[in-house]
Amino acid sequence: FPAHLETKQQDLEIVQNYLEKFYDLKTEGVRIAKKKGSSPVVEKLKKMQKFFGLKVTGKPDDETLKVMKQPRCGVPDVSQ
Amino acid sequence: FAITEGNPKWEKKDLTYSIENYTPDLAKEDVDNAIRKAFKVWSDVSPLTFTKISQGEADIKISFNYGDHNDNSPFDGPNGILAHAFQPGPHIGGDAHFDEDENWTKDHRNYNLYRVAAHEFGHSLGLGHSSDIGALMFPSYAFSDPNDIQLSQDDIDGIQAIYGPSDNVIQPTGPTTPQACDRKLTFDAATTFRGEKMFFKDRFYLRKSPYDSEAEVNFISLFWPSLPHGIEAAHEVAEKDIVRFFKGNKYWVIRGLDVLPGYPKNIHNTFGFPKTVQKIDAAFSDEYTGKTYFFVQNKYWRYDEQRRSMDADFPKLITNDFPGIGSKVDAVFSDNEFIYFFRGTRQYKFEPQKKRVVAVLKSNSWFNC
């Protein structure tokens, strides 16, 4: 496969993991890839982008992924 | 700032802490020192006190742990999550855990223990994460000069919202993060930079790309860790693809993200300023003529980039050659045959050929507020 497909999947994993840990995303086993654009994920992603002062796109764009890959505190950004 | 939901707080002011174990990355006294300083940033601005104990159960227990350490919040190996802390309360309440898979330092290398601990202790005291990028309680770890770790006004407001003002007669204050659409926004310096505009204020840059409608605000140290904050002047020499930054009688040269070796240098040796000039207010370089203009107090100098020397018959009075912009300049850059002078909350669009101001704008007119 072209490498970027793998990278794409990795990025989606990063997004899901980040939103579960810090933005109280409850996925009950649903994977992001299967439910592309599924509402809870998009809403949580928008909340994260708003919190970090990023462009609120609801999409895992480069700037968003860059922030998600930054070292950070383990306390969630929203209360659980 | 944000307060943890349910507003958990300590009901007493005199708190205790203990260090349960030590990271092998640092000498024991370096860990003790980092933790003591990290608590001090909070005791300096609130009525709280922190005392280290080695007997009995402390309010805040500090430890270094690997991976899963039985608190339902496993660490994740190097990088990623660096540490976490629990909200005020008995037993695990208030405790701060640091990921032993990280490399803990006491200098600018990742990760500075003092910097991370100061953040975690905010949680130990009842604060949540702040969305203010200049706040210590902002969730991402940003490089910062270990000698420069300070609470922002946002952090101070947060802790005082929980515990009240400090007992100090003079209430402590902290730096604020510039807001692009703040009508009172002024700049320390401004420059073009590879097709973008960059404005500088205290520790921050405000960056405006022609492709983005909004400005990006972040720490100067994000791009150039070795640059000081409080830059006083900056200008791009597009032909050489460099930007010069000035503070006091020193200047640095960067190319992209790199600060060129051998800097800072002295402005007197390189540009031939007299010793009476100890700081540059503003500067811009005209890429068509190869001349760089330096504004100092009510005068300006003109430097020839090719000849690498000041032109004769300078300095001259600003008001003589740039009528209408006032006698002093905070920041300046040239763009598309106009020169934009910034003074306080005003910006003067100046047409050099006709030597006249063609528009007076707000200082933050570039940010589409």
PDB file of N, CA and C in Angstrom, chain B residues 147-215:
ATOM      1  N   ASN B 147      14.754  29.749  33.361  1.00  0.00           N
ATOM      2  CA  ASN B 147      14.873  30.878  34.275  1.00  0.00           C
ATOM      3  C   ASN B 147      13.690  31.819  34.125  1.00  0.00           C
ATOM      4  N   ASP B 148      12.729  31.417  33.302  1.00  0.00           N
ATOM      5  CA  ASP B 148      11.685  32.374  32.947  1.00  0.00           C
ATOM      6  C   ASP B 148      10.306  31.793  33.201  1.00  0.00           C
ATOM      7  N   ILE B 149      10.255  30.788  34.065  1.00  0.00           N
ATOM      8  CA  ILE B 149       8.955  30.141  34.287  1.00  0.00           C
ATOM      9  C   ILE B 149       8.161  31.046  35.216  1.00  0.00           C
ATOM     10  N   GLN B 150       7.035  31.520  34.708  1.00  0.00           N
ATOM     11  CA  GLN B 150       6.248  32.436  35.542  1.00  0.00           C
ATOM     12  C   GLN B 150       4.774  32.207  35.281  1.00  0.00           C
ATOM     13  N   LEU B 151       3.972  32.574  36.257  1.00  0.00           N
ATOM     14  CA  LEU B 151       2.536  32.482  36.084  1.00  0.00           C
ATOM     15  C   LEU B 151       2.085  33.650  35.227  1.00  0.00           C
ATOM     16  N   SER B 152       1.114  33.381  34.370  1.00  0.00           N
ATOM     17  CA  SER B 152       0.514  34.477  33.620  1.00  0.00           C
ATOM     18  C   SER B 152      -0.599  35.078  34.491  1.00  0.00           C
ATOM     19  N   GLN B 153      -1.134  36.216  34.042  1.00  0.00           N
ATOM     20  CA  GLN B 153      -2.245  36.838  34.783  1.00  0.00           C
ATOM     21  C   GLN B 153      -3.425  35.881  34.835  1.00  0.00           C
ATOM     22  N   ASP B 154      -3.599  35.104  33.791  1.00  0.00           N
ATOM     23  CA  ASP B 154      -4.693  34.121  33.727  1.00  0.00           C
ATOM     24  C   ASP B 154      -4.546  33.099  34.860  1.00  0.00           C
ATOM     25  N   ASP B 155      -3.310  32.608  35.098  1.00  0.00           N
ATOM     26  CA  ASP B 155      -3.067  31.649  36.182  1.00  0.00           C
ATOM     27  C   ASP B 155      -3.352  32.291  37.543  1.00  0.00           C
ATOM     28  N   ILE B 156      -2.877  33.531  37.700  1.00  0.00           N
ATOM     29  CA  ILE B 156      -3.051  34.238  38.984  1.00  0.00           C
ATOM     30  C   ILE B 156      -4.541  34.454  39.259  1.00  0.00           C
ATOM     31  N   ASP B 157      -5.266  34.854  38.216  1.00  0.00           N
ATOM     32  CA  ASP B 157      -6.710  35.047  38.386  1.00  0.00           C
ATOM     33  C   ASP B 157      -7.373  33.737  38.807  1.00  0.00           C
ATOM     34  N   GLY B 158      -6.900  32.639  38.223  1.00  0.00           N
ATOM     35  CA  GLY B 158      -7.500  31.322  38.518  1.00  0.00           C
ATOM     36  C   GLY B 158      -7.293  30.923  39.966  1.00  0.00           C
ATOM     37  N   ILE B 159      -6.046  30.966  40.421  1.00  0.00           N
ATOM     38  CA  ILE B 159      -5.764  30.496  41.793  1.00  0.00           C
ATOM     39  C   ILE B 159      -6.399  31.433  42.816  1.00  0.00           C
ATOM     40  N   GLN B 160      -6.470  32.722  42.503  1.00  0.00           N
ATOM     41  CA  GLN B 160      -7.083  33.646  43.461  1.00  0.00           C
ATOM     42  C   GLN B 160      -8.605  33.540  43.459  1.00  0.00           C
ATOM     43  N   ALA B 161      -9.153  33.016  42.359  1.00  0.00           N
ATOM     44  CA  ALA B 161     -10.603  32.762  42.334  1.00  0.00           C
ATOM     45  C   ALA B 161     -10.938  31.643  43.325  1.00  0.00           C
ATOM     46  N   ILE B 162      -9.973  30.764  43.581  1.00  0.00           N
ATOM     47  CA  ILE B 162     -10.238  29.632  44.495  1.00  0.00           C
ATOM     48  C   ILE B 162      -9.866  29.994  45.941  1.00  0.00           C
ATOM     49  N   TYR B 163      -8.712  30.620  46.116  1.00  0.00           N
ATOM     50  CA  TYR B 163      -8.178  30.818  47.483  1.00  0.00           C
ATOM     51  C   TYR B 163      -8.093  32.277  47.901  1.00  0.00           C
ATOM     52  N   GLY B 164      -8.510  33.176  47.044  1.00  0.00           N
ATOM     53  CA  GLY B 164      -8.455  34.577  47.450  1.00  0.00           C
ATOM     54  C   GLY B 164      -7.097  35.178  47.131  1.00  0.00           C
ATOM     55  N   PRO B 165      -6.970  36.494  47.382  1.00  0.00           N
ATOM     56  CA  PRO B 165      -5.746  37.198  47.017  1.00  0.00           C
ATOM     57  C   PRO B 165      -4.586  36.777  47.895  1.00  0.00           C
ATOM     58  N   SER B 166      -3.397  37.150  47.429  1.00  0.00           N
ATOM     59  CA  SER B 166      -2.177  36.864  48.189  1.00  0.00           C
ATOM     60  C   SER B 166      -2.162  37.748  49.433  1.00  0.00           C
ATOM     61  N   ASP B 167      -1.405  37.334  50.436  1.00  0.00           N
ATOM     62  CA  ASP B 167      -1.282  38.154  51.653  1.00  0.00           C
ATOM     63  C   ASP B 167      -0.307  39.304  51.442  1.00  0.00           C
ATOM     64  N   ASN B 168       0.375  39.336  50.277  1.00  0.00           N
ATOM     65  CA  ASN B 168       1.328  40.421  50.039  1.00  0.00           C
ATOM     66  C   ASN B 168       0.604  41.751  49.950  1.00  0.00           C
ATOM     67  N   VAL B 169       1.258  42.788  50.483  1.00  0.00           N
ATOM     68  CA  VAL B 169       0.625  44.113  50.435  1.00  0.00           C
ATOM     69  C   VAL B 169       0.392  44.492  48.971  1.00  0.00           C
ATOM     70  N   ILE B 170       1.435  44.273  48.140  1.00  0.00           N
ATOM     71  CA  ILE B 170       1.291  44.570  46.716  1.00  0.00           C
ATOM     72  C   ILE B 170       0.867  43.296  46.008  1.00  0.00           C
ATOM     73  N   GLN B 171      -0.285  43.334  45.386  1.00  0.00           N
ATOM     74  CA  GLN B 171      -0.807  42.128  44.740  1.00  0.00           C
ATOM     75  C   GLN B 171       0.059  41.783  43.522  1.00  0.00           C
ATOM     76  N   PRO B 172       0.528  40.562  43.424  1.00  0.00           N
ATOM     77  CA  PRO B 172       1.353  40.171  42.270  1.00  0.00           C
ATOM     78  C   PRO B 172       0.554  40.171  40.975  1.00  0.00           C
ATOM     79  N   THR B 173       1.207  40.497  39.890  1.00  0.00           N
ATOM     80  CA  THR B 173       0.554  40.440  38.573  1.00  0.00           C
ATOM     81  C   THR B 173       1.429  39.614  37.648  1.00  0.00           C
ATOM     82  N   GLY B 174       0.844  39.194  36.519  1.00  0.00           N
ATOM     83  CA  GLY B 174       1.613  38.389  35.562  1.00  0.00           C
ATOM     84  C   GLY B 174       1.400  38.920  34.159  1.00  0.00           C
ATOM     85  N   PRO B 175       2.197  38.432  33.214  1.00  0.00           N
ATOM     86  CA  PRO B 175       2.033  38.871  31.824  1.00  0.00           C
ATOM     87  C   PRO B 175       0.723  38.352  31.252  1.00  0.00           C
ATOM     88  N   THR B 176       0.195  39.136  30.284  1.00  0.00           N
ATOM     89  CA  THR B 176      -1.022  38.666  29.609  1.00  0.00           C
ATOM     90  C   THR B 176      -0.658  38.275  28.189  1.00  0.00           C
ATOM     91  N   THR B 177      -1.462  37.430  27.614  1.00  0.00           N
ATOM     92  CA  THR B 177      -1.221  36.984  26.243  1.00  0.00           C
ATOM     93  C   THR B 177      -1.872  37.971  25.288  1.00  0.00           C
ATOM     94  N   PRO B 178      -1.150  38.494  24.301  1.00  0.00           N
ATOM     95  CA  PRO B 178      -1.766  39.482  23.396  1.00  0.00           C
ATOM     96  C   PRO B 178      -2.942  38.864  22.644  1.00  0.00           C
ATOM     97  N   GLN B 179      -4.017  39.652  22.545  1.00  0.00           N
ATOM     98  CA  GLN B 179      -5.190  39.214  21.786  1.00  0.00           C
ATOM     99  C   GLN B 179      -5.223  40.014  20.486  1.00  0.00           C
ATOM    100  N   ALA B 180      -5.238  39.291  19.398  1.00  0.00           N
ATOM    101  CA  ALA B 180      -5.084  39.958  18.092  1.00  0.00           C
ATOM    102  C   ALA B 180      -6.126  41.056  17.902  1.00  0.00           C
ATOM    103  N   CYS B 181      -7.316  40.862  18.403  1.00  0.00           N
ATOM    104  CA  CYS B 181      -8.370  41.861  18.159  1.00  0.00           C
ATOM    105  C   CYS B 181      -8.599  42.799  19.334  1.00  0.00           C
ATOM    106  N   ASP B 182      -7.620  42.881  20.191  1.00  0.00           N
ATOM    107  CA  ASP B 182      -7.679  43.829  21.320  1.00  0.00           C
ATOM    108  C   ASP B 182      -7.413  45.228  20.746  1.00  0.00           C
ATOM    109  N   ARG B 183      -8.360  46.152  20.903  1.00  0.00           N
ATOM    110  CA  ARG B 183      -8.193  47.482  20.307  1.00  0.00           C
ATOM    111  C   ARG B 183      -7.034  48.244  20.922  1.00  0.00           C
ATOM    112  N   LYS B 184      -6.569  47.799  22.095  1.00  0.00           N
ATOM    113  CA  LYS B 184      -5.472  48.516  22.755  1.00  0.00           C
ATOM    114  C   LYS B 184      -4.123  47.858  22.445  1.00  0.00           C
ATOM    115  N   LEU B 185      -4.121  46.904  21.489  1.00  0.00           N
ATOM    116  CA  LEU B 185      -2.896  46.154  21.193  1.00  0.00           C
ATOM    117  C   LEU B 185      -1.815  47.054  20.615  1.00  0.00           C
ATOM    118  N   THR B 186      -0.633  47.009  21.188  1.00  0.00           N
ATOM    119  CA  THR B 186       0.521  47.731  20.630  1.00  0.00           C
ATOM    120  C   THR B 186       1.615  46.704  20.398  1.00  0.00           C
ATOM    121  N   PHE B 187       2.648  47.087  19.646  1.00  0.00           N
ATOM    122  CA  PHE B 187       3.693  46.124  19.290  1.00  0.00           C
ATOM    123  C   PHE B 187       5.062  46.609  19.733  1.00  0.00           C
ATOM    124  N   ASP B 188       5.933  45.655  20.062  1.00  0.00           N
ATOM    125  CA  ASP B 188       7.332  45.966  20.331  1.00  0.00           C
ATOM    126  C   ASP B 188       8.107  46.069  19.024  1.00  0.00           C
ATOM    127  N   ALA B 189       7.735  45.211  18.054  1.00  0.00           N
ATOM    128  CA  ALA B 189       8.464  45.157  16.789  1.00  0.00           C
ATOM    129  C   ALA B 189       7.567  44.513  15.744  1.00  0.00           C
ATOM    130  N   ALA B 190       7.953  44.663  14.469  1.00  0.00           N
ATOM    131  CA  ALA B 190       7.197  44.023  13.389  1.00  0.00           C
ATOM    132  C   ALA B 190       8.152  43.825  12.224  1.00  0.00           C
ATOM    133  N   THR B 191       7.928  42.808  11.428  1.00  0.00           N
ATOM    134  CA  THR B 191       8.725  42.588  10.230  1.00  0.00           C
ATOM    135  C   THR B 191       7.942  41.746   9.238  1.00  0.00           C
ATOM    136  N   THR B 192       8.344  41.843   7.961  1.00  0.00           N
ATOM    137  CA  THR B 192       7.883  40.855   6.997  1.00  0.00           C
ATOM    138  C   THR B 192       8.760  39.625   7.189  1.00  0.00           C
ATOM    139  N   PHE B 193       8.260  38.471   6.739  1.00  0.00           N
ATOM    140  CA  PHE B 193       9.055  37.255   6.940  1.00  0.00           C
ATOM    141  C   PHE B 193       8.605  36.227   5.922  1.00  0.00           C
ATOM    142  N   ARG B 194       9.339  36.118   4.843  1.00  0.00           N
ATOM    143  CA  ARG B 194       9.030  35.161   3.767  1.00  0.00           C
ATOM    144  C   ARG B 194       7.577  35.243   3.322  1.00  0.00           C
ATOM    145  N   GLY B 195       7.139  36.468   3.066  1.00  0.00           N
ATOM    146  CA  GLY B 195       5.784  36.631   2.529  1.00  0.00           C
ATOM    147  C   GLY B 195       4.721  36.776   3.592  1.00  0.00           C
ATOM    148  N   GLU B 196       5.119  36.565   4.875  1.00  0.00           N
ATOM    149  CA  GLU B 196       4.149  36.743   5.953  1.00  0.00           C
ATOM    150  C   GLU B 196       4.499  38.017   6.727  1.00  0.00           C
ATOM    151  N   LYS B 197       3.665  38.374   7.685  1.00  0.00           N
ATOM    152  CA  LYS B 197       3.947  39.491   8.579  1.00  0.00           C
ATOM    153  C   LYS B 197       4.091  38.929   9.987  1.00  0.00           C
ATOM    154  N   MET B 198       5.065  39.401  10.713  1.00  0.00           N
ATOM    155  CA  MET B 198       5.202  38.946  12.101  1.00  0.00           C
ATOM    156  C   MET B 198       5.291  40.167  12.996  1.00  0.00           C
ATOM    157  N   PHE B 199       4.505  40.121  14.067  1.00  0.00           N
ATOM    158  CA  PHE B 199       4.470  41.212  15.031  1.00  0.00           C
ATOM    159  C   PHE B 199       4.923  40.622  16.364  1.00  0.00           C
ATOM    160  N   PHE B 200       5.609  41.421  17.154  1.00  0.00           N
ATOM    161  CA  PHE B 200       6.183  40.888  18.405  1.00  0.00           C
ATOM    162  C   PHE B 200       5.707  41.697  19.589  1.00  0.00           C
ATOM    163  N   LYS B 201       5.326  40.969  20.663  1.00  0.00           N
ATOM    164  CA  LYS B 201       4.843  41.604  21.877  1.00  0.00           C
ATOM    165  C   LYS B 201       5.250  40.753  23.069  1.00  0.00           C
ATOM    166  N   ASP B 202       6.120  41.318  23.941  1.00  0.00           N
ATOM    167  CA  ASP B 202       6.610  40.576  25.121  1.00  0.00           C
ATOM    168  C   ASP B 202       7.197  39.224  24.689  1.00  0.00           C
ATOM    169  N   ARG B 203       6.585  38.091  25.196  1.00  0.00           N
ATOM    170  CA  ARG B 203       7.141  36.771  24.898  1.00  0.00           C
ATOM    171  C   ARG B 203       6.568  36.178  23.608  1.00  0.00           C
ATOM    172  N   PHE B 204       5.647  36.943  22.981  1.00  0.00           N
ATOM    173  CA  PHE B 204       4.838  36.342  21.935  1.00  0.00           C
ATOM    174  C   PHE B 204       5.109  36.926  20.555  1.00  0.00           C
ATOM    175  N   TYR B 205       4.753  36.123  19.510  1.00  0.00           N
ATOM    176  CA  TYR B 205       4.642  36.655  18.168  1.00  0.00           C
ATOM    177  C   TYR B 205       3.173  36.537  17.758  1.00  0.00           C
ATOM    178  N   LEU B 206       2.758  37.442  16.912  1.00  0.00           N
ATOM    179  CA  LEU B 206       1.477  37.325  16.220  1.00  0.00           C
ATOM    180  C   LEU B 206       1.840  37.223  14.738  1.00  0.00           C
ATOM    181  N   ARG B 207       1.419  36.098  14.130  1.00  0.00           N
ATOM    182  CA  ARG B 207       1.901  35.799  12.773  1.00  0.00           C
ATOM    183  C   ARG B 207       0.726  35.851  11.817  1.00  0.00           C
ATOM    184  N   LYS B 208       0.870  36.565  10.726  1.00  0.00           N
ATOM    185  CA  LYS B 208      -0.236  36.734   9.772  1.00  0.00           C
ATOM    186  C   LYS B 208       0.230  36.278   8.402  1.00  0.00           C
ATOM    187  N   SER B 209      -0.360  35.157   7.964  1.00  0.00           N
ATOM    188  CA  SER B 209      -0.057  34.665   6.620  1.00  0.00           C
ATOM    189  C   SER B 209      -1.131  35.176   5.664  1.00  0.00           C
ATOM    190  N   PRO B 210      -0.748  35.469   4.417  1.00  0.00           N
ATOM    191  CA  PRO B 210      -1.776  35.938   3.475  1.00  0.00           C
ATOM    192  C   PRO B 210      -2.848  34.890   3.234  1.00  0.00           C
ATOM    193  N   TYR B 211      -2.578  33.623   3.621  1.00  0.00           N
ATOM    194  CA  TYR B 211      -3.545  32.555   3.321  1.00  0.00           C
ATOM    195  C   TYR B 211      -4.479  32.271   4.493  1.00  0.00           C
ATOM    196  N   ASP B 212      -4.230  32.961   5.589  1.00  0.00           N
ATOM    197  CA  ASP B 212      -5.080  32.737   6.755  1.00  0.00           C
ATOM    198  C   ASP B 212      -5.789  34.037   7.107  1.00  0.00           C
ATOM    199  N   SER B 213      -7.068  33.931   7.468  1.00  0.00           N
ATOM    200  CA  SER B 213      -7.757  35.185   7.813  1.00  0.00           C
ATOM    201  C   SER B 213      -7.390  35.615   9.226  1.00  0.00           C
ATOM    202  N   GLU B 214      -6.939  34.649  10.061  1.00  0.00           N
ATOM    203  CA  GLU B 214      -6.673  35.009  11.451  1.00  0.00           C
ATOM    204  C   GLU B 214      -5.188  34.973  11.743  1.00  0.00           C
ATOM    205  N   ALA B 215      -4.813  35.697  12.798  1.00  0.00           N
ATOM    206  CA  ALA B 215      -3.410  35.681  13.233  1.00  0.00           C
ATOM    207  C   ALA B 215      -3.190  34.469  14.118  1.00  0.00           C
TER     208      ALA B 215
END
